[in-house]
Amino acid sequence: MTTRSQRLGAGGEFDRLRAIFARLGPAARDLGDDCALVSVGGRTLAITIDLSLEGVHFRTDWLSFREIGWRATAAALSDLAAEGATPLGVLTSVGLPVRDRGRGKGRADPGTEIMVGVGAAARHVGAHVLGGDLVRSPRYLVDVCAVGLADRPVRRSGARPDDGLWVTGRLGGAGLALRRLQAHRRPERRLRPRFARPVPRIAAGRWLARRGRGHAMIDISDGLAGDAGHLAAASGVAIAIELERVPCWPGVTPRDAVRSGEEYELLVALPRGFGERHARAFRRFTGLPLTRIGWCTRGRGVRMLDHGRRITPASGFDQFPVR
Amino acid sequence: MTTRSQRLGAGGEFDRLRAIFARLGPAARDLGDDCALVSVGGRTLAITIDLSLEGVHFRTDWLSFREIGWRATAAALSDLAAEGATPLGVLTSVGLPVRDRGRGKGRADPGTEIMVGVGAAARHVGAHVLGGDLVRSPRYLVDVCAVGLADRPVRRSGARPDDGLWVTGRLGGAGLALRRLQAHRRPERRLRPRFARPVPRIAAGRWLARRGRGHAMIDISDGLAGDAGHLAAASGVAIAIELERVPCWPGVTPRDAVRSGEEYELLVALPRGFGERHARAFRRFTGLPLTRIGWCTRGRGVRMLDHGRRITPASGFDQFPVR
């Protein structure tokens, strides 16, 4: 299963996506960021698309169909959060195996359940289900296009030397839940939603864009280590992360937390003057911790420090085979 | 292969899509039309999503990878055309089998070829490739979200009794090309693009919305008979079609032409006063014929007339099994 780094779009193969889009020449714009930005009537529209496939991104024995719909939608909405955008709505393409056609009325219909999950995730952040396409497919698939408004969009590319590097929430819960499921164990009641029903950090993203004057932001989908690398590369800076500062889910070590994908927390480069007082204001507004875990410097790449000693960064989940 | 009525979204199963979206309650808006409409900064945004799957909507032995990308993109852009919208851009999720990873440099890469096709179809109508997602998948898939501006959007639901019913271009070419491919024959050089490289009728749609003051419009994806039914149902009118008036591709009978899916021509209800003089102006602007094939009346459903004699309407392609 899962993590975005099993997609071609992540890790070393992210370059492949960029190469393909680069060939499109002048028709391709703003690629490689969380969202595309389009100016419409004096506003800035943020748009993103995110594909989830059965057997690649989810398994029907691990998640309910509602959770599958929620999770796919939350993944797309998380890209809007990382832009500091306010969601307007989602469009969803759903693929359903023919085996589920015409089943008895007594049983919940997978297509309906998936769309109920999509609708619930959208409503949770004040967005609408704007449209969709429904197709017979050998396996379940959910592709979600999310549209929002970003009056102060925050790209991946704006981090500057001396910026502080901060992260929302606590990391590692999604990875821990995944390991439980892989071991055929049921995740604890409070842990399971970290994997099955992630909440896109919309209010947090808006606060960090507007109040925090964030310079650069990305959502943690490939794991902190990998996404810090994307942010550093896009911004042309180096990033140092102090492992002992990383806020971890109970029972998760920092080394596991920085490799945990699909956390859907936000990693943000904030101006040097942003401090603990501001982080407390953030927490009052969002209910989430905001923790400084490192800083940006001149240079390139990500340095991971464990109590001042440099360690080899774990680079995502490429070791997991696609089934 | 193909035609949208093999999707769950068409024919009798279109109702299933509507039922699923209806369950979403207040989060669902404007569903069942070609595009979703969203007001942004005093402008009206039109958005649509359209999923194409290998083995369901296309076969890699019938189409090149460029054609697969073009065709999927044209299908989404055609929904914008049917709204009278001007495209801004597309976002595309592409699924690629793992078997195509790391192939030799000498061979064209399917992922690149698909995206080149997507980019070419977008550029053809002045649109940009805004973003995308690339995923490992057991089969090829291309999902395209198209975004445009519709200053005078034309819904399916605006037809009125006494409106004339008109169609752009000539019908039946796509179906004829498909039959050739199914019979392992190569379609003629001029015929093949009707299936492999359809051109979304963007300029035609805009003209019909603005100059023609169209009341209702839909693109012909399920076949004229089926799409006329959608338009009649959405508008609460009856439609009569005179079979002998239907403009046909050379070698195609009207009965086959009205059942030919994925033609991507436009079916439009125009005010009674719209006549041949206006159709000539349309042709000067777009290079396409515009033919009056019937009219709207009070009532419901679609009547198909052959020289005044009523015939049973062919209702799309539900008889073709999904492979």
CSV table of N, CA, C and O in Angstrom, one decimal, chain A residues 6-9 13 16 20-21 23-24 27-29 31 36 38 40-41 43 45 47-51 53 56-57 66 91 93 96 101 109 111-112 115-116 119 123 128-139 141 143 145 147 149 322, chain B residues 6-9 13 16 20-21 23-24 27-29 31 36 40-41 43 45 47-51 53 56-57 66 91 93 96 101 109 111-112 115-116 119 123 128-139 141 143 145 147 149 322:
chain,number,residue,atom,x,y,z
A,6,GLN,N,5.1,6.1,-3.6
A,6,GLN,CA,4.9,4.9,-4.5
A,6,GLN,C,4.4,5.4,-5.8
A,6,GLN,O,4.3,4.6,-6.7
A,7,ARG,N,3.9,6.6,-5.8
A,7,ARG,CA,3.5,7.1,-7.1
A,7,ARG,C,4.7,7.5,-7.9
A,7,ARG,O,5.8,7.8,-7.3
A,8,LEU,N,4.6,7.6,-9.2
A,8,LEU,CA,5.7,8.0,-10.0
A,8,LEU,C,6.0,9.5,-9.7
A,8,LEU,O,7.1,9.9,-9.9
A,9,GLY,N,5.1,10.2,-9.1
A,9,GLY,CA,5.3,11.6,-8.8
A,9,GLY,C,6.2,11.9,-7.7
A,9,GLY,O,6.4,13.1,-7.4
A,13,GLU,N,11.6,9.7,-9.0
A,13,GLU,CA,10.7,9.7,-10.2
A,13,GLU,C,9.9,10.9,-10.4
A,13,GLU,O,9.3,11.1,-11.4
A,16,ARG,N,10.9,12.5,-13.4
A,16,ARG,CA,10.2,12.0,-14.6
A,16,ARG,C,9.0,12.8,-15.0
A,16,ARG,O,8.8,13.2,-16.1
A,20,ILE,N,8.4,15.1,-18.3
A,20,ILE,CA,7.3,14.9,-19.2
A,20,ILE,C,6.6,16.3,-19.4
A,20,ILE,O,6.3,16.7,-20.5
A,21,PHE,N,6.3,16.9,-18.3
A,21,PHE,CA,5.7,18.2,-18.4
A,21,PHE,C,6.5,19.3,-19.1
A,21,PHE,O,6.0,20.1,-19.8
A,23,ARG,N,8.4,18.8,-21.5
A,23,ARG,CA,8.2,18.6,-23.0
A,23,ARG,C,7.0,19.3,-23.5
A,23,ARG,O,6.9,19.5,-24.8
A,24,LEU,N,6.1,19.6,-22.7
A,24,LEU,CA,4.9,20.3,-23.2
A,24,LEU,C,5.2,21.8,-23.5
A,24,LEU,O,4.3,22.4,-24.1
A,27,ALA,N,2.9,25.3,-23.1
A,27,ALA,CA,1.6,25.0,-22.5
A,27,ALA,C,1.6,24.7,-21.1
A,27,ALA,O,0.6,24.7,-20.4
A,28,ALA,N,2.8,24.3,-20.6
A,28,ALA,CA,2.9,23.9,-19.2
A,28,ALA,C,3.3,25.1,-18.3
A,28,ALA,O,4.3,25.8,-18.6
A,29,ARG,N,2.6,25.3,-17.2
A,29,ARG,CA,2.9,26.4,-16.3
A,29,ARG,C,2.8,25.9,-14.9
A,29,ARG,O,2.0,25.1,-14.5
A,31,LEU,N,4.2,24.0,-12.9
A,31,LEU,CA,4.1,22.6,-12.6
A,31,LEU,C,5.1,22.3,-11.5
A,31,LEU,O,6.1,23.0,-11.3
A,36,ALA,N,-1.9,24.4,-9.1
A,36,ALA,CA,-1.7,25.3,-10.2
A,36,ALA,C,-2.5,26.6,-9.7
A,36,ALA,O,-3.5,26.5,-9.0
A,38,VAL,N,-4.4,30.1,-11.1
A,38,VAL,CA,-4.9,30.8,-12.3
A,38,VAL,C,-5.6,32.0,-11.9
A,38,VAL,O,-6.4,32.0,-10.9
A,40,VAL,N,-8.4,34.7,-12.1
A,40,VAL,CA,-9.7,34.9,-12.7
A,40,VAL,C,-10.4,36.0,-12.0
A,40,VAL,O,-10.6,36.0,-10.8
A,41,GLY,N,-10.8,37.0,-12.8
A,41,GLY,CA,-11.5,38.2,-12.3
A,41,GLY,C,-10.9,38.8,-11.1
A,41,GLY,O,-11.6,39.2,-10.1
A,43,ARG,N,-9.1,37.5,-8.8
A,43,ARG,CA,-8.9,36.5,-7.8
A,43,ARG,C,-7.9,35.5,-8.3
A,43,ARG,O,-7.6,35.4,-9.5
A,45,LEU,N,-7.1,31.5,-8.4
A,45,LEU,CA,-7.7,30.2,-8.2
A,45,LEU,C,-6.5,29.2,-8.0
A,45,LEU,O,-5.5,29.3,-8.7
A,47,ILE,N,-5.8,25.1,-8.0
A,47,ILE,CA,-6.4,23.9,-8.5
A,47,ILE,C,-5.4,22.8,-8.4
A,47,ILE,O,-4.2,22.9,-8.7
A,48,THR,N,-5.8,21.6,-8.0
A,48,THR,CA,-4.9,20.4,-7.9
A,48,THR,C,-5.7,19.2,-8.2
A,48,THR,O,-7.0,19.2,-8.1
A,49,ILE,N,-5.0,18.1,-8.5
A,49,ILE,CA,-5.6,16.8,-8.9
A,49,ILE,C,-4.8,15.7,-8.2
A,49,ILE,O,-3.6,15.8,-8.1
A,50,ASP,N,-5.5,14.7,-7.7
A,50,ASP,CA,-4.9,13.7,-6.9
A,50,ASP,C,-5.6,12.3,-7.1
A,50,ASP,O,-6.7,12.2,-6.8
A,51,LEU,N,-4.8,11.4,-7.6
A,51,LEU,CA,-5.4,10.1,-8.0
A,51,LEU,C,-5.1,9.0,-7.0
A,51,LEU,O,-3.9,8.8,-6.6
A,53,LEU,N,-5.6,4.8,-6.2
A,53,LEU,CA,-5.9,3.5,-6.9
A,53,LEU,C,-6.0,2.4,-5.9
A,53,LEU,O,-5.1,2.3,-5.0
A,56,VAL,N,-2.8,0.2,-4.9
A,56,VAL,CA,-1.6,1.1,-5.0
A,56,VAL,C,-1.7,2.1,-3.8
A,56,VAL,O,-0.7,2.2,-3.0
A,57,HIS,N,-2.8,2.7,-3.6
A,57,HIS,CA,-3.0,3.7,-2.6
A,57,HIS,C,-3.9,3.3,-1.5
A,57,HIS,O,-3.9,3.9,-0.4
A,66,ARG,N,-16.4,4.5,2.6
A,66,ARG,CA,-16.5,5.9,3.0
A,66,ARG,C,-15.1,6.5,3.3
A,66,ARG,O,-14.8,7.6,2.9
A,91,LEU,N,-14.2,18.0,-7.8
A,91,LEU,CA,-14.8,17.2,-8.8
A,91,LEU,C,-14.1,15.8,-8.7
A,91,LEU,O,-12.9,15.7,-8.4
A,93,SER,N,-13.7,11.8,-10.1
A,93,SER,CA,-13.9,10.6,-11.0
A,93,SER,C,-13.8,9.3,-10.2
A,93,SER,O,-12.8,9.2,-9.5
A,96,LEU,N,-15.5,2.0,-10.6
A,96,LEU,CA,-16.1,0.9,-9.8
A,96,LEU,C,-16.1,-0.4,-10.6
A,96,LEU,O,-16.5,-0.4,-11.8
A,101,ARG,N,-22.2,-4.0,-9.6
A,101,ARG,CA,-23.5,-3.5,-10.2
A,101,ARG,C,-24.6,-4.4,-9.8
A,101,ARG,O,-24.5,-5.6,-9.7
A,109,ASP,N,-24.0,0.3,-1.0
A,109,ASP,CA,-23.4,0.3,-2.4
A,109,ASP,C,-22.1,1.0,-2.3
A,109,ASP,O,-22.0,2.2,-1.9
A,111,GLY,N,-20.2,2.5,-4.6
A,111,GLY,CA,-20.1,3.8,-5.3
A,111,GLY,C,-20.8,4.9,-4.4
A,111,GLY,O,-20.2,6.0,-4.3
A,112,THR,N,-21.9,4.6,-3.8
A,112,THR,CA,-22.6,5.5,-3.0
A,112,THR,C,-21.7,5.8,-1.8
A,112,THR,O,-21.5,7.0,-1.4
A,115,MET,N,-18.8,8.1,-2.6
A,115,MET,CA,-19.2,9.5,-2.8
A,115,MET,C,-19.7,10.1,-1.5
A,115,MET,O,-19.6,11.3,-1.3
A,116,VAL,N,-20.3,9.4,-0.6
A,116,VAL,CA,-20.7,9.9,0.7
A,116,VAL,C,-19.4,10.4,1.5
A,116,VAL,O,-19.3,11.4,2.1
A,119,GLY,N,-18.2,13.5,-0.2
A,119,GLY,CA,-19.0,14.7,0.2
A,119,GLY,C,-18.7,15.1,1.7
A,119,GLY,O,-18.6,16.3,2.0
A,123,ARG,N,-17.4,18.7,2.8
A,123,ARG,CA,-18.2,19.5,3.7
A,123,ARG,C,-17.4,19.9,4.9
A,123,ARG,O,-17.6,21.0,5.5
A,128,HIS,N,-17.9,22.2,-1.7
A,128,HIS,CA,-19.0,21.5,-2.4
A,128,HIS,C,-18.5,20.4,-3.3
A,128,HIS,O,-17.4,20.5,-3.8
A,129,VAL,N,-19.3,19.4,-3.5
A,129,VAL,CA,-19.1,18.4,-4.6
A,129,VAL,C,-19.7,19.0,-5.8
A,129,VAL,O,-20.9,19.2,-5.9
A,130,LEU,N,-18.8,19.4,-6.7
A,130,LEU,CA,-19.3,20.2,-7.9
A,130,LEU,C,-19.6,19.3,-9.1
A,130,LEU,O,-20.4,19.7,-9.9
A,131,GLY,N,-19.0,18.1,-9.1
A,131,GLY,CA,-19.3,17.3,-10.3
A,131,GLY,C,-18.5,16.0,-10.2
A,131,GLY,O,-17.7,15.8,-9.2
A,132,GLY,N,-18.7,15.2,-11.2
A,132,GLY,CA,-18.0,13.9,-11.2
A,132,GLY,C,-18.2,13.1,-12.4
A,132,GLY,O,-19.0,13.4,-13.3
A,133,ASP,N,-17.4,12.0,-12.5
A,133,ASP,CA,-17.6,11.1,-13.6
A,133,ASP,C,-17.5,9.7,-12.9
A,133,ASP,O,-16.8,9.5,-11.9
A,134,LEU,N,-18.3,8.8,-13.4
A,134,LEU,CA,-18.5,7.4,-12.8
A,134,LEU,C,-18.2,6.4,-13.9
A,134,LEU,O,-18.9,6.5,-15.0
A,135,VAL,N,-17.3,5.5,-13.8
A,135,VAL,CA,-16.8,4.7,-14.8
A,135,VAL,C,-16.7,3.3,-14.3
A,135,VAL,O,-16.3,3.0,-13.2
A,136,ARG,N,-17.0,2.3,-15.2
A,136,ARG,CA,-16.7,0.9,-14.8
A,136,ARG,C,-15.2,0.7,-14.9
A,136,ARG,O,-14.6,1.1,-15.9
A,137,SER,N,-14.7,0.0,-14.0
A,137,SER,CA,-13.2,-0.1,-13.9
A,137,SER,C,-12.9,-1.5,-13.3
A,137,SER,O,-13.6,-2.0,-12.5
A,138,PRO,N,-11.8,-2.1,-13.7
A,138,PRO,CA,-11.4,-3.4,-13.1
A,138,PRO,C,-11.1,-3.3,-11.6
A,138,PRO,O,-11.4,-4.2,-10.9
A,139,ARG,N,-10.6,-2.1,-11.2
A,139,ARG,CA,-10.4,-1.9,-9.7
A,139,ARG,C,-11.0,-0.5,-9.3
A,139,ARG,O,-11.2,0.3,-10.2
A,141,LEU,N,-11.1,3.1,-8.1
A,141,LEU,CA,-10.2,4.3,-8.2
A,141,LEU,C,-11.0,5.6,-7.9
A,141,LEU,O,-12.2,5.6,-8.2
A,143,ASP,N,-10.3,9.7,-8.3
A,143,ASP,CA,-9.4,10.9,-8.6
A,143,ASP,C,-10.2,12.1,-8.3
A,143,ASP,O,-11.3,12.3,-8.6
A,145,CYS,N,-10.2,16.3,-8.1
A,145,CYS,CA,-9.7,17.6,-8.5
A,145,CYS,C,-10.3,18.6,-7.5
A,145,CYS,O,-11.5,18.7,-7.3
A,147,VAL,N,-10.6,22.6,-6.1
A,147,VAL,CA,-10.5,24.0,-6.5
A,147,VAL,C,-10.7,24.9,-5.3
A,147,VAL,O,-11.7,24.7,-4.5
A,149,LEU,N,-9.7,29.2,-3.6
A,149,LEU,CA,-9.2,30.6,-3.8
A,149,LEU,C,-8.0,30.8,-2.9
A,149,LEU,O,-8.0,30.5,-1.7
A,322,VAL,N,5.5,-1.8,-5.0
A,322,VAL,CA,4.1,-1.7,-5.4
A,322,VAL,C,3.6,-3.1,-5.6
A,322,VAL,O,4.2,-3.9,-6.2
B,6,GLN,N,-21.0,3.3,-22.1
B,6,GLN,CA,-20.4,2.2,-21.4
B,6,GLN,C,-20.0,2.6,-20.0
B,6,GLN,O,-19.7,1.7,-19.2
B,7,ARG,N,-19.9,3.9,-19.8
B,7,ARG,CA,-19.6,4.3,-18.4
B,7,ARG,C,-20.9,4.2,-17.6
B,7,ARG,O,-22.0,4.2,-18.2
B,8,LEU,N,-20.7,4.1,-16.3
B,8,LEU,CA,-21.9,4.1,-15.5
B,8,LEU,C,-22.7,5.4,-15.6
B,8,LEU,O,-23.9,5.5,-15.3
B,9,GLY,N,-22.0,6.5,-16.1
B,9,GLY,CA,-22.6,7.8,-16.1
B,9,GLY,C,-23.6,8.0,-17.2
B,9,GLY,O,-24.2,9.1,-17.3
B,13,GLU,N,-28.0,4.0,-16.4
B,13,GLU,CA,-27.2,4.1,-15.2
B,13,GLU,C,-26.8,5.5,-14.8
B,13,GLU,O,-26.2,5.8,-13.8
B,16,ARG,N,-28.1,6.3,-11.7
B,16,ARG,CA,-27.4,5.8,-10.5
B,16,ARG,C,-26.4,6.9,-10.0
B,16,ARG,O,-26.3,7.2,-8.8
B,20,ILE,N,-26.5,8.8,-6.4
B,20,ILE,CA,-25.4,8.9,-5.5
B,20,ILE,C,-25.1,10.3,-5.1
B,20,ILE,O,-24.9,10.7,-4.0
B,21,PHE,N,-25.1,11.2,-6.1
B,21,PHE,CA,-24.8,12.6,-5.8
B,21,PHE,C,-26.0,13.2,-5.0
B,21,PHE,O,-25.7,14.1,-4.1
B,23,ARG,N,-27.5,11.9,-2.7
B,23,ARG,CA,-27.3,11.6,-1.3
B,23,ARG,C,-26.3,12.5,-0.6
B,23,ARG,O,-26.2,12.6,0.6
B,24,LEU,N,-25.6,13.3,-1.4
B,24,LEU,CA,-24.6,14.2,-0.8
B,24,LEU,C,-25.3,15.4,-0.2
B,24,LEU,O,-24.7,16.2,0.5
B,27,ALA,N,-24.2,19.5,-0.1
B,27,ALA,CA,-22.8,19.7,-0.7
B,27,ALA,C,-22.8,19.6,-2.2
B,27,ALA,O,-21.9,20.0,-2.9
B,28,ALA,N,-23.9,18.9,-2.8
B,28,ALA,CA,-23.9,18.7,-4.2
B,28,ALA,C,-24.6,19.8,-4.9
B,28,ALA,O,-25.7,20.1,-4.6
B,29,ARG,N,-24.0,20.4,-6.0
B,29,ARG,CA,-24.7,21.4,-6.7
B,29,ARG,C,-24.5,21.2,-8.2
B,29,ARG,O,-23.4,20.8,-8.6
B,31,LEU,N,-25.2,19.3,-10.4
B,31,LEU,CA,-24.8,18.0,-10.9
B,31,LEU,C,-25.7,17.5,-12.1
B,31,LEU,O,-26.8,17.9,-12.2
B,36,ALA,N,-19.7,21.9,-14.0
B,36,ALA,CA,-20.1,22.7,-12.8
B,36,ALA,C,-19.8,24.1,-13.1
B,36,ALA,O,-18.8,24.5,-13.8
B,40,VAL,N,-16.5,33.3,-9.5
B,40,VAL,CA,-15.3,33.7,-8.9
B,40,VAL,C,-15.0,35.2,-9.4
B,40,VAL,O,-14.8,35.4,-10.6
B,41,GLY,N,-14.9,36.1,-8.5
B,41,GLY,CA,-14.6,37.5,-8.8
B,41,GLY,C,-15.4,38.1,-10.0
B,41,GLY,O,-14.9,38.7,-10.8
B,43,ARG,N,-16.7,36.6,-12.4
B,43,ARG,CA,-16.7,35.7,-13.6
B,43,ARG,C,-17.3,34.4,-13.3
B,43,ARG,O,-17.5,34.0,-12.1
B,45,LEU,N,-16.8,30.4,-13.7
B,45,LEU,CA,-15.9,29.3,-14.0
B,45,LEU,C,-16.7,28.1,-14.4
B,45,LEU,O,-17.7,27.7,-13.7
B,47,ILE,N,-16.2,24.0,-14.9
B,47,ILE,CA,-15.2,22.9,-14.6
B,47,ILE,C,-15.9,21.6,-14.9
B,47,ILE,O,-17.0,21.4,-14.6
B,48,THR,N,-15.1,20.6,-15.4
B,48,THR,CA,-15.6,19.3,-15.7
B,48,THR,C,-14.5,18.3,-15.6
B,48,THR,O,-13.3,18.7,-15.6
B,49,ILE,N,-14.8,17.0,-15.4
B,49,ILE,CA,-13.8,16.0,-15.2
B,49,ILE,C,-14.3,14.8,-16.0
B,49,ILE,O,-15.4,14.5,-16.1
B,50,ASP,N,-13.3,14.1,-16.6
B,50,ASP,CA,-13.6,13.1,-17.6
B,50,ASP,C,-12.6,12.0,-17.6
B,50,ASP,O,-11.4,12.2,-17.9
B,51,LEU,N,-13.0,10.8,-17.2
B,51,LEU,CA,-12.0,9.7,-17.0
B,51,LEU,C,-12.0,8.7,-18.2
B,51,LEU,O,-13.1,8.2,-18.6
B,53,LEU,N,-10.3,5.0,-19.4
B,53,LEU,CA,-9.6,3.8,-18.9
B,53,LEU,C,-9.2,2.9,-20.1
B,53,LEU,O,-10.0,2.7,-21.0
B,56,VAL,N,-11.6,0.0,-21.3
B,56,VAL,CA,-13.0,0.4,-21.2
B,56,VAL,C,-13.2,1.5,-22.3
B,56,VAL,O,-14.2,1.5,-23.1
B,57,HIS,N,-12.4,2.5,-22.3
B,57,HIS,CA,-12.5,3.7,-23.2
B,57,HIS,C,-11.5,3.7,-24.4
B,57,HIS,O,-11.7,4.4,-25.3
B,66,ARG,N,-0.1,9.1,-28.0
B,66,ARG,CA,-0.4,10.5,-28.2
B,66,ARG,C,-1.9,10.7,-28.4
B,66,ARG,O,-2.5,11.6,-27.9
B,91,LEU,N,-6.0,19.9,-16.0
B,91,LEU,CA,-5.2,19.1,-15.0
B,91,LEU,C,-5.4,17.6,-15.4
B,91,LEU,O,-6.5,17.2,-15.6
B,93,SER,N,-4.6,13.5,-14.5
B,93,SER,CA,-4.0,12.3,-13.7
B,93,SER,C,-3.8,11.2,-14.7
B,93,SER,O,-4.7,10.8,-15.5
B,96,LEU,N,0.1,4.7,-15.2
B,96,LEU,CA,1.0,4.0,-16.1
B,96,LEU,C,1.4,2.7,-15.5
B,96,LEU,O,1.8,2.6,-14.4
B,101,ARG,N,8.3,1.2,-16.8
B,101,ARG,CA,9.4,2.0,-16.1
B,101,ARG,C,10.7,1.6,-16.7
B,101,ARG,O,11.0,0.4,-16.9
B,109,ASP,N,8.5,7.0,-24.8
B,109,ASP,CA,8.0,6.7,-23.5
B,109,ASP,C,6.5,6.9,-23.4
B,109,ASP,O,6.0,8.0,-23.8
B,111,GLY,N,4.3,7.4,-21.1
B,111,GLY,CA,3.9,8.5,-20.2
B,111,GLY,C,4.1,9.9,-20.9
B,111,GLY,O,3.3,10.8,-20.9
B,112,THR,N,5.3,10.0,-21.5
B,112,THR,CA,5.6,11.2,-22.2
B,112,THR,C,4.7,11.4,-23.4
B,112,THR,O,4.1,12.5,-23.6
B,115,MET,N,1.3,12.6,-22.4
B,115,MET,CA,1.2,14.0,-21.9
B,115,MET,C,1.5,14.9,-23.1
B,115,MET,O,0.9,16.0,-23.1
B,116,VAL,N,2.2,14.5,-24.1
B,116,VAL,CA,2.4,15.3,-25.3
B,116,VAL,C,1.0,15.4,-26.0
B,116,VAL,O,0.6,16.5,-26.5
B,119,GLY,N,-1.1,17.8,-24.0
B,119,GLY,CA,-0.6,19.2,-24.3
B,119,GLY,C,-1.1,19.7,-25.6
B,119,GLY,O,-1.5,20.8,-25.8
B,123,ARG,N,-3.4,22.9,-26.2
B,123,ARG,CA,-2.9,24.0,-27.0
B,123,ARG,C,-3.8,24.3,-28.2
B,123,ARG,O,-4.0,25.5,-28.6
B,128,HIS,N,-3.9,25.7,-21.3
B,128,HIS,CA,-2.6,25.3,-20.8
B,128,HIS,C,-2.8,24.0,-20.0
B,128,HIS,O,-3.8,23.7,-19.5
B,129,VAL,N,-1.7,23.3,-19.9
B,129,VAL,CA,-1.6,22.1,-19.0
B,129,VAL,C,-1.2,22.7,-17.6
B,129,VAL,O,-0.1,23.2,-17.5
B,130,LEU,N,-2.1,22.7,-16.7
B,130,LEU,CA,-1.9,23.4,-15.4
B,130,LEU,C,-1.2,22.5,-14.4
B,130,LEU,O,-0.6,23.0,-13.5
B,131,GLY,N,-1.4,21.2,-14.5
B,131,GLY,CA,-0.9,20.4,-13.5
B,131,GLY,C,-1.3,18.9,-13.7
B,131,GLY,O,-1.9,18.6,-14.7
B,132,GLY,N,-0.8,18.1,-12.8
B,132,GLY,CA,-1.2,16.7,-13.1
B,132,GLY,C,-0.6,15.8,-11.9
B,132,GLY,O,0.0,16.2,-11.0
B,133,ASP,N,-1.0,14.5,-12.0
B,133,ASP,CA,-0.6,13.5,-11.1
B,133,ASP,C,-0.2,12.3,-11.9
B,133,ASP,O,-0.9,12.0,-12.9
B,134,LEU,N,0.8,11.6,-11.5
B,134,LEU,CA,1.3,10.5,-12.3
B,134,LEU,C,1.5,9.3,-11.3
B,134,LEU,O,2.1,9.4,-10.3
B,135,VAL,N,0.8,8.2,-11.6
B,135,VAL,CA,0.7,7.1,-10.7
B,135,VAL,C,0.9,5.8,-11.4
B,135,VAL,O,0.6,5.6,-12.5
B,136,ARG,N,1.6,4.9,-10.7
B,136,ARG,CA,1.7,3.5,-11.2
B,136,ARG,C,0.4,2.8,-11.1
B,136,ARG,O,-0.3,2.9,-10.1
B,137,SER,N,0.0,2.2,-12.2
B,137,SER,CA,-1.3,1.6,-12.3
B,137,SER,C,-1.3,0.3,-13.1
B,137,SER,O,-0.4,0.1,-14.0
B,138,PRO,N,-2.1,-0.7,-12.8
B,138,PRO,CA,-2.1,-1.9,-13.6
B,138,PRO,C,-2.4,-1.7,-15.0
B,138,PRO,O,-1.9,-2.4,-15.9
B,139,ARG,N,-3.3,-0.7,-15.3
B,139,ARG,CA,-3.6,-0.3,-16.7
B,139,ARG,C,-3.4,1.2,-16.9
B,139,ARG,O,-3.5,2.0,-16.0
B,141,LEU,N,-4.5,4.8,-17.6
B,141,LEU,CA,-5.7,5.6,-17.4
B,141,LEU,C,-5.3,7.1,-17.5
B,141,LEU,O,-4.2,7.5,-17.3
B,143,ASP,N,-7.2,10.8,-16.7
B,143,ASP,CA,-8.4,11.5,-16.1
B,143,ASP,C,-8.1,13.0,-16.3
B,143,ASP,O,-7.0,13.5,-15.9
B,145,CYS,N,-9.3,17.0,-15.9
B,145,CYS,CA,-10.2,18.0,-15.4
B,145,CYS,C,-9.9,19.3,-16.2
B,145,CYS,O,-8.8,19.7,-16.4
B,147,VAL,N,-10.9,23.3,-17.1
B,147,VAL,CA,-11.4,24.6,-16.5
B,147,VAL,C,-11.5,25.6,-17.5
B,147,VAL,O,-10.6,25.8,-18.3
B,149,LEU,N,-13.8,29.6,-18.7
B,149,LEU,CA,-14.7,30.7,-18.3
B,149,LEU,C,-15.9,30.7,-19.2
B,149,LEU,O,-15.8,30.5,-20.4
B,322,VAL,N,-18.9,-4.4,-21.7
B,322,VAL,CA,-17.6,-3.9,-21.3
B,322,VAL,C,-16.6,-5.1,-21.2
B,322,VAL,O,-17.0,-6.1,-20.7
